[in-house]
Structures are given as structure tokens and as C-alpha cells.
Amino acid sequence: MREINHWIRGTATPGTSDTKLDVFDPATGEPQAYVLAATAAETGAAVAAAKEAFPGWRAASLSRRAEVMFRFRELVDANRKEIAALISSEHGKTVADASGELARGLENIEFAAGAPHLLKGGYSEQAATGVDVYSIRQPLGVVAGITPFNFPAMVPLWMLCNALVCGNTFVLKPSEKDPSVSLLLADLLRQAGLPDGAFNVVQGDRVAVETLLDHPDVEAISFVGSTAVAKSIYERGTRNGKRVQALGGAKNHMVVLPDADIGSAADAAVSAGYGSAGERCMAVSVVVAVGDSGDPLVDAIQKRIGRIQVGPATDPSAEMGPLISREHRDRVAGYLADPGPAEVVVDGRDAPCTGGPGFFLGASLVDKVPPDSPLYTDEIFGPVLSVVRVDTYDEAVELVNTNPYGNGTAIFTRDGGAARRFQYDAVCGMVGVNVPVPVPVAYYSFGGWKSSLFGDLHMYGPEGLQFYTRTKVVTSRWPDPATSRVDLGFPKVR
Ligand code: NAD
């Protein structure tokens, strides 16, 4: 079987450890490759490579760094098909979905290419007599990214483009479940002219992550993954004095008011609930049906589920692929086996599938889910949509706002006033108005509230640039020896 290497100093580097982690093809259920989980020494070597590359890359002019991003963008664009196929082969999502992920990743490269404009500081002439004050943004040094399985291209691109264009060097620890794309991106960065060592990849698991968290030469950590891990990464990283942004899990509510167009709302719920088999951090996992919207909405969703084609990414007619692993598929199916007082309207365990014995589970719909049910309280992260019925708008908002997660939420209505009120009321980082998956474009930033994000700054976009730089303020005078004198008083500006 093929080993998926590390990438250190611009070269694919075989692993040396005894810890072999299989990489599966989720559509067949068979292992197809493996990584040798990086040891502390191997992770340290990647950090050392990044540290050595930092002074040179930092000194590269802004236009040179932007030029690398432009070239990288062209290379990723030219290799779209190959990258999408690679994502599908290890993640299991359809090729169309993988291409969509990549398109959103490309946006981040394009944003980073404009960084010279966005990194401009401020300048105050004559802040005091003969004194000018100005601010500049400088890179942090070596920064690290730890990424989840569900977006093996897009989430690394959320981080690495802004980090590199700001002049930092980078160590990526991708998900061990679908690690190949990170190597392809590393090679494209090399072809784009990024100096060796400026971008490194260590394959592996907890050992590599903890080494990065404890390493004195790593200045900042960007993490995306589940809430429990995000919280521990934030705590350990900040305890070690690092800047940390750690994005966690989600339970995204889609509120449907009685005046909504039920057909459009059902289309949106099905697209956002079952796209990528529900393994998106912005997937809709709870539909909150307000008033008498419940019966027609459940009926409309059920009808649409019957038409979803489940199958492997190699089947061009497939709309939904398998889940990432056998354990995960079985865990998700467990919610259907034991729904408590809720009503299973569609049981995905019975769904027809064009695939083989892979980790498939069909789209599932559970109605009348009580808010204390694990169907509501857990992040299921699979194709199980729960419908919670409430009588009023206020009850719907109460659910959104008291839920421990606060990644995304959406409202479906024809009433502009209600939509505006919802955008004001929702305790949540990203809000959609008749848009079920409100992932911000790359020139805004992405981030949830509450247990969906630990740290202050959101990821990518303007807040990404802020995260990967620190501000220096310079106060400057060019004295005239004729007027220079000793003055022990506190510096005055008037
Ligand atoms: P995960 O938390 O299991 O893994 C994420 C990364 O952390 C991986 O690289 C993994 O190797 C590493 N990791 C796992 N356990 C660790 C540990 N104990 N110590 C150190 N490192 C560890 O998440 P996942 O299953 O890969 O991804 C799915 C999760 O990610 C879901 O909860 C989803 O909501 C979340 N997610 C959130 C966002 C967001 O933007 N908020 C985006 C994508 C995914």
C-alpha cells in the first residue's frame, strides 16, 4: 500500500514512526493508503525548517509574496479536476461537492493575493511638533494549522494563504483520514515559487498536534475540528503563550416561519441537511418549524428525500456519498435505532445505494424531536435532519440562543421585518436569510460564537490577516541639533 508522506523543506519525506494510520476509501470500506504518524522529532524537524525559512520569506517584498499567491491560484485552478478527484477518493464526497469546496478555497487564495493593499498601516504626520506616528503589521513567525477531515482542501486554504502572504511560515497537520490533498497543495506552492521550508506538512495525530502546541518556536495555532478538541487546543496553546483561534463543532438551526415558501424551504433543508452527507460544519441539522409550517414542511422534505441518489463519487449520478468511517456511520445510524419519543419519518438505513459495502447511510428525517433528546443535543455530523416544532418565533429564537453551539443559523420567511429581527436577535456567528448555508465569502471572515469558536478572531478574510500579523507603532522624530535639549518631563503631544 502507498504511504502518504510528510512534506518538509520542499520535499515529500517518508515517515519513520511505527504508528501506521490507514486511509480508507469510504466508498468501498477498504484501506487504500496509510500515513506513518509523525513523531515529536519529525514534527520538530518541520518546525525547524519553517523557522529557517522565516527570515528569507519575511524579507520577500509584498509584491513577491502576492505574486506567489497569483501563481498558486493559477496552478490550483489548472489542477481542479485532479484535486477534486483526490478529495472524493479519500473523503467520499461527490466530485461536484469536492469541486465546490475547492472553488471556495480558491476564493481565499484570491483574497490573499490582494494583501499588499490590506496590510497597509496608518500614518499620522505631525502627531506632535516634528513627530510622526505610524503603524505597521509584521508577521508572527512560524504558525501552525490543524485541520479536520470534512474539508481537506478548503480549510487548509482558509489558513495557509493569509498566513503565508503576511510573511509567516507554516506547518500544517491535516486530518489523518484524508491527507493526500495537503501534499498536492504543498507541491503546487513549491511550483508557484514559495521557498522550500516556508510550507511544511506533518501527517499524524495527537503526538504531532501536541508537539506543535508545546513547541517554543510555534507562535500561533489555527485549529478547525470538534468542540472538545478545539477547547483543549485553545487551553493548551494559550497556556503556552501562543495566539490561538480554535473553531469547533456546530448544531445549525434553520427556522421556518409559517409565511415561508414551503417548497423553497424544503429544497434548502434537503440541500443543506444532506449535502456532503451532513458532514459540513455549516450543515443544517435542526429544522425549527414554527406554527403550522410543520406538517407541510415535513411532507415536502420527505418527498424530496425519496429522490436523492446515494452512491460512490465514481457514479456520476450520485448526489450523496458515504460517511468518513465505519465507526462514524454506525454512530450516526445509532440515533435512528433509538429515537426515543421522536418519530423517524425516513430511515436512511433502508435507503437504496448504488455503492458497494462502503460507509453509506441514506438521508434520514426525524420529526417531533424534543429539545432534551440526543438527536437535538448532540452534533450528529451525518445525514440525519431533526425537526423540532414550536408555536412561536420567540420559542424558535430561544432554541437557537440557548443551544451551546453558535456557528450558523438561518431563517426562512417572506417577512423582511421578521428576518431583520432574527439577524438582530440570533446569538450566532453567521446568519442566513433564506440562505441555509451562510458561509461568508472570502473578503468577510468565518467564525461561530459560543462553543463553535474559542479565541477572539474569526478565520480567513480581514480577521485572518489580523490573526497572522501583529501591530507595531513607530513614533519618529528627526531632531534639529540646534533645538535639541534635555527634558525629563513626560512626553507631551501639544
Ligand atoms: P476532530 O476534532 O476529530 O479532528 C480535527 C483535527 O484534530 C484532526 O487533524 C485530528 O487529527 C486532530 N485531533 C483529533 N483528536 C485530537 C486530540 N485528542 N488531540 C489533538 N489533536 C486531535 O474533527 P474531525 O472529525 O476531523 O472533523 C469534524 C468536526 O470538525 C466536526 O465537529 C465539525 O463541526 C468540525 N468542523 C468545524 C468547522 C468550523 O468552521 N467551525 C469546520 C469544519 C469542521
XYZ file of C-alpha atoms and ligand atoms in Angstrom:
538
model
C 0.000 0.000 0.000
C 1.042 3.584 -0.701
C 2.492 5.727 2.085
C 1.294 9.336 2.130
C 4.407 11.276 3.100
C 5.192 14.324 5.162
C 6.386 17.435 3.301
C 9.432 19.064 4.832
C 11.784 21.654 3.254
C 10.042 21.426 -0.093
C 10.326 17.635 -0.369
C 7.978 14.696 0.152
C 9.508 12.948 3.157
C 8.683 9.347 4.190
C 7.765 8.790 7.808
C 9.821 6.820 10.283
C 7.394 6.002 13.087
C 5.797 2.665 13.943
C 2.327 4.191 14.201
C 0.585 3.371 10.935
C -2.780 5.013 10.337
C -4.878 3.609 7.483
C -6.514 5.929 4.968
C -9.735 4.368 3.704
C -11.756 4.630 0.541
C -15.109 5.276 2.256
C -16.997 4.076 -0.821
C -15.510 0.587 -0.682
C -14.786 0.448 3.019
C -11.233 -0.727 2.265
C -7.921 0.870 3.272
C -6.126 2.337 0.242
C -3.055 4.066 1.724
C -1.544 4.954 5.083
C 0.388 7.608 6.952
C 3.119 6.988 9.489
C 2.096 9.321 12.297
C 4.770 11.964 12.814
C 6.885 11.631 15.928
C 7.815 14.606 18.077
C 11.226 14.637 16.342
C 9.684 14.687 12.848
C 7.279 17.434 13.844
C 10.205 19.328 15.348
C 12.071 18.974 12.029
C 9.146 20.583 10.195
C 9.108 23.457 12.694
C 12.876 23.849 12.309
C 12.511 24.004 8.510
C 9.829 26.682 8.874
C 11.952 28.624 11.335
C 14.944 28.616 8.986
C 12.797 29.729 6.062
C 11.170 32.573 8.006
C 13.775 35.371 7.734
C 14.066 34.967 3.951
C 10.338 34.723 3.309
C 9.587 37.608 5.635
C 12.111 39.720 3.719
C 10.458 38.902 0.370
C 8.658 42.002 -0.866
C 4.891 42.224 -0.571
C 4.581 42.113 -4.337
C 6.725 38.971 -4.476
C 4.539 37.272 -1.863
C 1.416 38.314 -3.734
C 2.935 37.027 -6.972
C 3.351 33.578 -5.381
C -0.347 33.665 -4.463
C -1.308 34.630 -8.023
C 0.749 31.742 -9.427
C -0.601 29.348 -6.801
C -4.125 30.360 -7.757
C -3.437 29.571 -11.420
C -1.923 26.177 -10.538
C -4.830 25.187 -8.269
C -7.257 26.315 -10.966
C -5.419 24.294 -13.632
C -5.475 21.195 -11.394
C -9.094 21.460 -10.234
C -10.130 18.089 -11.611
C -7.213 16.198 -10.100
C -7.647 17.865 -6.700
C -11.419 17.241 -6.653
C -10.912 13.575 -7.559
C -8.343 13.212 -4.784
C -10.721 14.781 -2.237
C -13.508 12.412 -3.310
C -11.293 9.330 -3.197
C -10.385 9.802 0.459
C -13.341 11.773 1.838
C -16.109 10.113 -0.187
C -18.000 13.301 -1.146
C -19.199 13.602 -4.750
C -16.885 15.170 -7.305
C -19.306 18.100 -7.733
C -19.213 18.724 -3.993
C -15.413 18.426 -3.911
C -15.212 20.934 -6.795
C -17.441 23.295 -4.818
C -15.163 23.002 -1.792
C -12.188 23.815 -3.980
C -13.928 26.803 -5.537
C -14.475 28.241 -2.056
C -10.825 27.527 -1.277
C -9.726 29.398 -4.399
C -11.536 32.490 -3.130
C -9.112 32.519 -0.213
C -6.077 32.476 -2.498
C -7.572 35.370 -4.468
C -8.192 37.338 -1.288
C -4.621 36.752 -0.106
C -3.243 37.971 -3.437
C -4.716 41.390 -2.536
C -2.982 41.502 0.834
C -0.480 44.269 -0.055
C -3.406 46.676 -0.101
C -4.986 45.275 3.049
C -1.769 45.255 5.080
C -1.251 48.993 4.717
C -0.799 50.651 8.088
C -1.797 54.096 9.306
C 0.326 57.262 9.295
C -0.168 60.412 11.366
C 2.019 63.281 10.300
C 2.840 65.893 12.942
C 1.288 63.919 15.824
C 3.418 66.251 17.978
C 5.587 69.049 16.707
C 8.130 67.420 14.390
C 6.910 63.949 15.351
C 5.233 61.417 13.071
C 3.472 58.249 14.253
C 2.765 55.253 12.099
C 1.668 51.629 12.440
C 2.919 48.594 10.579
C 1.823 44.961 10.624
C 4.515 42.312 10.870
C 4.311 38.510 10.591
C 4.426 36.343 13.701
C 6.997 33.743 12.580
C 6.218 30.017 12.422
C 2.488 29.342 12.607
C 0.664 26.007 12.530
C -2.686 24.781 11.234
C -4.563 21.674 12.362
C -7.453 20.748 10.111
C -10.484 18.405 10.052
C -11.415 15.635 7.615
C -14.519 17.256 6.184
C -12.833 19.944 4.056
C -9.348 18.616 3.267
C -8.613 21.392 0.741
C -10.765 24.354 1.740
C -9.944 24.574 5.446
C -6.144 24.417 4.931
C -6.615 27.171 2.310
C -8.597 29.237 4.844
C -5.395 29.340 6.875
C -2.288 28.985 4.761
C -2.965 31.695 2.140
C -3.282 34.546 4.607
C -0.551 33.189 6.866
C 1.978 32.959 4.032
C 1.135 36.216 2.295
C 1.669 38.030 5.600
C 5.235 36.638 5.642
C 4.820 33.780 8.116
C 5.997 30.242 7.511
C 3.615 27.376 8.069
C 3.342 23.819 9.397
C 0.108 22.006 8.516
C -1.164 18.929 10.355
C -4.049 17.779 8.152
C -6.636 15.180 9.077
C -5.131 11.718 9.056
C -8.323 10.474 7.366
C -7.842 12.302 4.034
C -4.283 13.637 3.996
C -3.246 13.436 0.298
C -4.595 16.818 -0.827
C -2.281 18.635 1.575
C 0.734 17.166 -0.241
C -0.612 18.185 -3.617
C -1.160 21.747 -2.342
C 2.390 21.756 -0.947
C 3.783 20.782 -4.335
C 1.716 23.463 -6.097
C 3.026 26.078 -3.635
C 6.561 24.941 -4.484
C 5.810 25.261 -8.195
C 4.367 28.720 -7.527
C 7.765 29.814 -6.218
C 7.335 29.525 -2.454
C 10.800 28.933 -0.944
C 11.496 25.492 0.494
C 10.642 25.268 4.179
C 8.061 28.050 4.101
C 5.266 25.460 3.966
C 5.520 22.035 5.596
C 3.114 19.184 6.256
C 3.287 16.651 9.061
C 0.932 13.707 8.830
C -0.346 12.192 12.010
C -2.453 12.602 15.072
C -2.283 13.762 18.636
C 1.510 13.415 19.022
C 2.155 15.860 16.178
C -0.537 18.247 17.437
C 0.758 18.288 21.000
C 4.308 18.821 19.774
C 3.138 21.883 17.846
C 1.160 23.154 20.843
C 4.166 22.876 23.132
C 6.884 23.932 20.693
C 8.535 27.206 21.717
C 9.148 28.169 18.071
C 5.472 27.996 17.066
C 3.886 31.413 17.544
C 0.261 30.742 16.639
C -2.169 27.879 16.123
C -5.224 27.814 13.872
C -7.481 24.846 14.525
C -10.718 23.607 12.989
C -12.404 20.466 14.292
C -14.733 19.203 17.005
C -15.551 21.276 20.071
C -13.879 19.069 22.690
C -10.584 19.095 20.798
C -10.920 22.810 19.919
C -11.314 23.699 23.583
C -8.322 21.623 24.671
C -6.180 23.066 21.858
C -7.173 26.598 22.844
C -6.393 25.985 26.510
C -3.050 24.279 25.928
C -1.919 26.675 23.208
C -2.780 29.831 25.137
C -1.253 28.390 28.321
C 1.958 28.137 26.308
C 1.674 31.793 25.341
C 0.544 31.248 21.755
C -2.076 33.089 19.778
C -4.874 30.550 19.124
C -8.071 30.507 17.077
C -9.901 27.189 17.506
C -13.115 26.597 15.602
C -15.332 23.831 16.962
C -18.496 21.901 16.186
C -21.989 23.062 15.380
C -25.698 22.417 15.525
C -27.146 24.746 12.909
C -30.825 25.642 13.168
C -32.971 26.568 10.202
C -36.051 28.423 11.420
C -39.065 28.218 9.099
C -41.825 30.751 9.786
C -45.412 29.955 8.768
C -45.312 32.532 5.937
C -42.252 30.962 4.252
C -42.482 29.431 0.805
C -42.603 25.784 1.884
C -41.212 24.408 -1.387
C -38.139 26.654 -1.263
C -37.642 25.952 2.447
C -37.815 22.192 1.832
C -35.329 22.468 -1.062
C -32.985 24.396 1.218
C -33.361 21.988 4.163
C -32.637 18.964 1.965
C -29.664 20.619 0.211
C -28.128 21.889 3.437
C -29.018 18.871 5.568
C -27.796 16.104 3.279
C -25.131 17.780 1.109
C -21.794 16.101 1.804
C -23.793 13.513 3.796
C -24.362 16.097 6.532
C -20.633 16.252 7.277
C -20.356 20.023 6.969
C -19.840 22.301 9.942
C -22.457 24.589 8.366
C -24.904 21.772 7.547
C -28.449 22.355 8.724
C -29.055 19.699 11.346
C -32.186 21.116 13.028
C -35.248 22.461 11.261
C -37.322 24.553 13.650
C -40.840 24.507 12.248
C -42.851 27.431 13.622
C -46.654 27.294 13.949
C -48.472 25.419 11.225
C -45.428 25.158 8.914
C -44.557 21.738 10.425
C -46.860 19.302 8.577
C -46.429 20.670 5.026
C -42.678 21.112 5.565
C -42.088 17.550 6.798
C -44.183 16.266 3.928
C -42.214 18.304 1.360
C -38.833 17.238 2.796
C -39.893 13.586 2.814
C -40.888 13.742 -0.863
C -37.519 15.215 -1.834
C -35.533 12.650 0.181
C -37.035 9.873 -1.931
C -35.296 11.319 -4.996
C -31.752 11.602 -3.537
C -29.276 9.269 -5.251
C -26.831 7.721 -2.779
C -23.661 6.245 -4.216
C -19.903 6.473 -4.651
C -18.199 9.517 -6.158
C -17.274 7.357 -9.162
C -21.001 7.168 -10.031
C -21.777 10.453 -11.824
C -25.454 10.231 -10.857
C -24.669 10.071 -7.112
C -25.693 13.147 -5.112
C -24.628 11.935 -1.690
C -21.639 9.761 -0.842
C -20.640 7.665 2.164
C -19.620 8.837 5.624
C -15.965 9.079 6.554
C -15.564 5.840 8.536
C -17.368 2.704 9.626
C -17.394 3.808 13.284
C -18.866 7.169 12.372
C -21.539 5.642 10.106
C -22.529 3.224 12.891
C -22.637 6.029 15.457
C -24.905 8.148 13.241
C -27.158 5.167 12.462
C -27.479 4.607 16.219
C -29.616 7.755 16.512
C -32.175 6.151 14.171
C -32.182 2.887 16.091
C -33.014 4.670 19.327
C -35.028 7.846 18.614
C -36.862 7.942 21.961
C -40.223 9.758 21.670
C -39.297 11.326 18.306
C -40.790 9.959 15.068
C -38.449 8.550 12.406
C -40.136 9.663 9.159
C -37.391 8.442 6.809
C -34.851 5.845 7.979
C -31.655 6.112 5.912
C -30.581 2.646 6.935
C -33.135 1.357 4.399
C -32.068 3.666 1.554
C -31.115 2.179 -1.805
C -27.492 2.840 -2.721
C -25.547 2.279 -5.946
C -22.324 1.756 -3.969
C -20.689 -1.317 -2.550
C -20.081 -2.196 1.068
C -18.723 1.249 1.977
C -19.753 3.533 4.827
C -23.112 4.543 3.338
C -26.192 5.802 5.133
C -29.179 7.346 3.374
C -30.804 10.671 4.151
C -32.886 10.422 7.316
C -35.633 12.596 8.763
C -36.815 12.584 12.361
C -39.847 14.663 13.369
C -41.151 15.984 16.701
C -37.701 15.839 18.291
C -37.811 17.074 21.911
C -35.023 19.500 22.843
C -33.711 17.124 25.513
C -33.260 14.278 23.012
C -29.680 13.356 21.980
C -30.953 13.872 18.431
C -31.124 17.554 19.339
C -28.353 17.946 21.893
C -25.566 16.039 20.057
C -23.649 17.143 16.994
C -24.542 14.083 14.890
C -22.487 15.131 11.825
C -24.306 12.880 9.391
C -27.375 12.801 7.127
C -29.925 12.987 9.941
C -32.202 16.021 9.957
C -34.177 16.648 13.138
C -37.393 18.653 13.085
C -38.310 20.496 16.287
C -41.793 22.006 16.357
C -42.520 25.245 18.224
C -45.523 27.556 18.359
C -43.897 30.979 18.068
C -40.961 32.966 16.690
C -39.846 33.685 20.263
C -39.630 29.978 21.079
C -37.592 29.396 17.904
C -35.113 32.145 18.815
C -34.900 30.814 22.371
C -33.809 27.427 20.968
C -31.158 28.998 18.724
C -29.842 31.198 21.504
C -29.733 28.674 24.334
C -28.060 26.000 22.197
C -24.422 25.682 23.272
C -23.225 25.947 19.653
C -23.425 29.164 17.645
C -21.892 28.553 14.233
C -24.606 29.269 11.658
C -28.360 29.717 11.636
C -30.932 30.688 9.027
C -34.461 31.994 8.848
C -36.925 31.264 6.079
C -39.690 33.820 5.733
C -41.281 36.295 3.314
C -41.427 38.933 6.076
C -38.485 41.352 5.879
C -39.202 42.702 9.342
C -39.059 39.225 10.888
C -35.827 38.485 9.045
C -34.262 41.722 10.263
C -35.354 40.989 13.810
C -33.836 37.494 13.586
C -30.499 38.810 12.348
C -30.508 41.138 15.382
C -31.646 38.511 17.903
C -29.627 35.428 16.910
C -26.700 34.622 19.237
C -24.704 33.096 16.459
C -21.698 33.989 14.279
C -23.205 33.561 10.808
C -26.831 34.163 9.825
C -28.680 33.329 6.613
C -31.873 34.993 5.427
C -33.484 32.459 3.092
C -29.918 31.121 2.665
C -29.415 27.822 4.513
C -25.589 27.623 4.466
C -24.408 31.196 5.097
C -20.659 30.615 4.683
C -19.213 34.128 4.222
C -17.313 34.984 1.049
C -13.533 35.232 1.462
C -13.496 39.019 1.964
C -15.552 38.628 5.142
C -14.412 36.256 7.878
C -15.763 32.903 9.064
C -16.477 32.069 12.657
C -19.092 30.946 15.111
C -19.880 32.050 18.626
C -20.205 30.120 21.903
C -18.817 26.548 21.734
C -18.227 26.883 17.989
C -15.145 29.065 18.438
C -12.509 29.542 21.113
C -10.459 32.682 20.637
C -11.145 36.214 19.531
C -10.614 36.352 15.820
C -12.563 34.617 13.096
C -10.826 32.744 10.319
C -9.798 33.956 6.840
C -10.664 37.335 5.318
C -9.750 40.526 7.191
C -9.698 38.854 10.612
C -7.362 36.186 9.209
C -4.862 38.878 8.238
C -5.220 40.341 11.716
C -4.611 36.944 13.309
C -1.411 36.322 11.356
C 0.189 39.720 11.995
C 0.994 41.878 14.970
C 0.932 45.623 15.027
C 3.955 47.782 15.672
C 3.551 51.519 16.203
C 6.524 53.755 15.457
C 6.901 57.269 16.889
C 9.546 59.133 14.914
C 11.364 62.465 15.087
C 14.310 63.751 13.070
C 15.720 66.275 15.557
C 17.287 69.581 14.746
C 20.515 69.664 16.821
C 20.007 73.411 17.226
C 16.761 72.990 19.219
C 17.527 69.665 20.923
C 17.615 69.797 24.746
C 17.263 67.602 27.851
C 13.654 67.385 29.159
C 12.804 64.926 31.967
C 9.065 65.602 31.721
C 6.616 63.038 30.363
C 6.448 63.307 26.544
C 3.689 65.766 25.620
C 1.954 65.968 22.298
C 0.803 69.578 22.307
P -11.556 16.244 15.063
O -11.693 17.230 16.162
O -11.685 14.798 15.378
O -10.124 16.395 14.348
C -9.658 17.641 13.892
C -8.131 17.623 13.876
O -7.662 17.463 15.220
C -7.539 16.478 13.070
O -6.393 16.949 12.400
C -7.199 15.449 14.123
O -6.088 14.639 13.769
C -6.851 16.300 15.335
N -7.195 15.668 16.609
C -8.232 14.827 16.855
N -8.251 14.478 18.157
C -7.202 15.104 18.739
C -6.705 15.140 20.081
N -7.278 14.471 21.063
N -5.627 15.907 20.326
C -5.021 16.604 19.341
N -5.459 16.593 18.058
C -6.538 15.855 17.760
O -12.601 16.671 13.921
P -12.963 15.900 12.590
O -13.757 14.685 12.933
O -11.773 15.757 11.720
O -13.912 16.982 11.891
C -15.280 17.118 12.191
C -15.527 18.168 13.236
O -14.973 19.416 12.806
C -17.000 18.453 13.464
O -17.198 18.639 14.841
C -17.247 19.747 12.714
O -18.326 20.528 13.173
C -15.957 20.446 12.929
N -15.730 21.465 11.921
C -15.907 22.759 12.296
C -15.721 23.762 11.373
C -15.914 25.191 11.753
O -15.593 26.029 10.944
N -16.388 25.511 12.931
C -15.345 23.449 10.056
C -15.170 22.110 9.720
C -15.354 21.124 10.664
